[in-house]
Amino acid sequence: INPQHTIPTLDDDGVIVWDSHAINIYLVTKYDKDNLLYPDDPCTRAVINQRLHFDSGVLFPTALRIIVRL
């Protein structure tokens, strides 16, 4: 169901979402009706997005540079 053949993949009644970041945002946008987990405030949401994408934006590139040096 995922054209990239990777996990995680979510099938939510026919809505197919892959990539953990996209899945997290999809789930809280659809099911958190009170906006407690992913508030509408742009400043708060920006902080959440920073934390959410830390692995792909900071952690992975740093780890890759370390591994390449080995």
Short mmCIF file of C-alpha atoms in Angstrom, two decimals:
data_model
loop_
_atom_site.label_atom_id
_atom_site.label_comp_id
_atom_site.label_asym_id
_atom_site.label_seq_id
_atom_site.Cartn_x
_atom_site.Cartn_y
_atom_site.Cartn_z
CA ILE A 1 0.00 0.00 0.00
CA ASN A 2 3.04 2.26 0.29
CA PRO A 3 4.75 2.98 -3.04
CA GLN A 4 8.06 3.42 -1.20
CA HIS A 5 7.63 -0.01 0.44
CA THR A 6 8.66 1.35 3.83
CA ILE A 7 7.21 1.45 7.31
CA PRO A 8 5.45 3.03 9.05
CA THR A 9 2.40 3.18 6.82
CA LEU A 10 -1.09 4.08 8.00
CA ASP A 11 -4.33 2.99 6.35
CA ASP A 12 -7.14 5.02 7.93
CA ASP A 13 -10.30 3.88 6.15
CA GLY A 14 -8.63 4.08 2.76
CA VAL A 15 -6.52 7.16 3.45
CA ILE A 16 -2.94 5.95 3.03
CA VAL A 17 -0.23 7.98 4.77
CA TRP A 18 3.44 7.05 5.10
CA ASP A 19 6.33 8.73 6.91
CA SER A 20 6.07 8.99 10.67
CA HIS A 21 6.02 12.80 10.63
CA ALA A 22 3.07 12.92 8.23
CA ILE A 23 1.25 10.16 10.13
CA ASN A 24 1.58 12.01 13.44
CA ILE A 25 0.30 15.28 11.97
CA TYR A 26 -2.55 13.50 10.17
CA LEU A 27 -3.70 11.68 13.31
CA VAL A 28 -3.71 14.72 15.60
CA THR A 29 -5.32 16.91 12.92
CA LYS A 30 -8.10 14.40 12.33
CA TYR A 31 -8.74 13.00 15.80
CA ASP A 32 -7.70 15.69 18.33
CA LYS A 33 -10.86 17.77 18.11
CA ASP A 34 -9.82 19.99 21.06
CA ASN A 35 -6.45 20.85 19.46
CA LEU A 36 -4.63 19.95 22.67
CA LEU A 37 -1.85 17.95 20.98
CA TYR A 38 -1.35 20.17 17.90
CA PRO A 39 -2.63 23.66 18.75
CA ASP A 40 -3.73 26.16 16.09
CA ASP A 41 -1.34 28.82 17.40
CA PRO A 42 1.45 29.18 14.79
CA CYS A 43 4.20 29.77 17.38
CA THR A 44 3.30 26.70 19.43
CA ARG A 45 2.89 24.63 16.28
CA ALA A 46 6.32 25.75 15.05
CA VAL A 47 7.94 24.47 18.26
CA ILE A 48 6.10 21.15 17.89
CA ASN A 49 7.24 20.88 14.26
CA GLN A 50 10.84 21.59 15.29
CA ARG A 51 10.72 18.69 17.73
CA LEU A 52 8.87 16.48 15.26
CA HIS A 53 11.47 16.96 12.52
CA PHE A 54 14.59 17.01 14.72
CA ASP A 55 15.58 13.53 13.60
CA SER A 56 15.42 14.27 9.89
CA GLY A 57 16.81 17.80 10.04
CA VAL A 58 19.55 17.52 12.66
CA LEU A 59 20.08 14.04 14.03
CA PHE A 60 20.27 12.06 10.78
CA PRO A 61 22.64 14.45 8.91
CA THR A 62 24.95 14.57 11.94
CA ALA A 63 24.96 10.78 12.30
CA LEU A 64 25.63 10.43 8.58
CA ARG A 65 28.66 12.75 8.77
CA ILE A 66 30.02 10.71 11.69
CA ILE A 67 29.51 7.40 9.87
CA VAL A 68 31.13 8.65 6.66
CA ARG A 69 34.25 9.64 8.62
CA LEU A 70 34.62 6.11 10.02
#
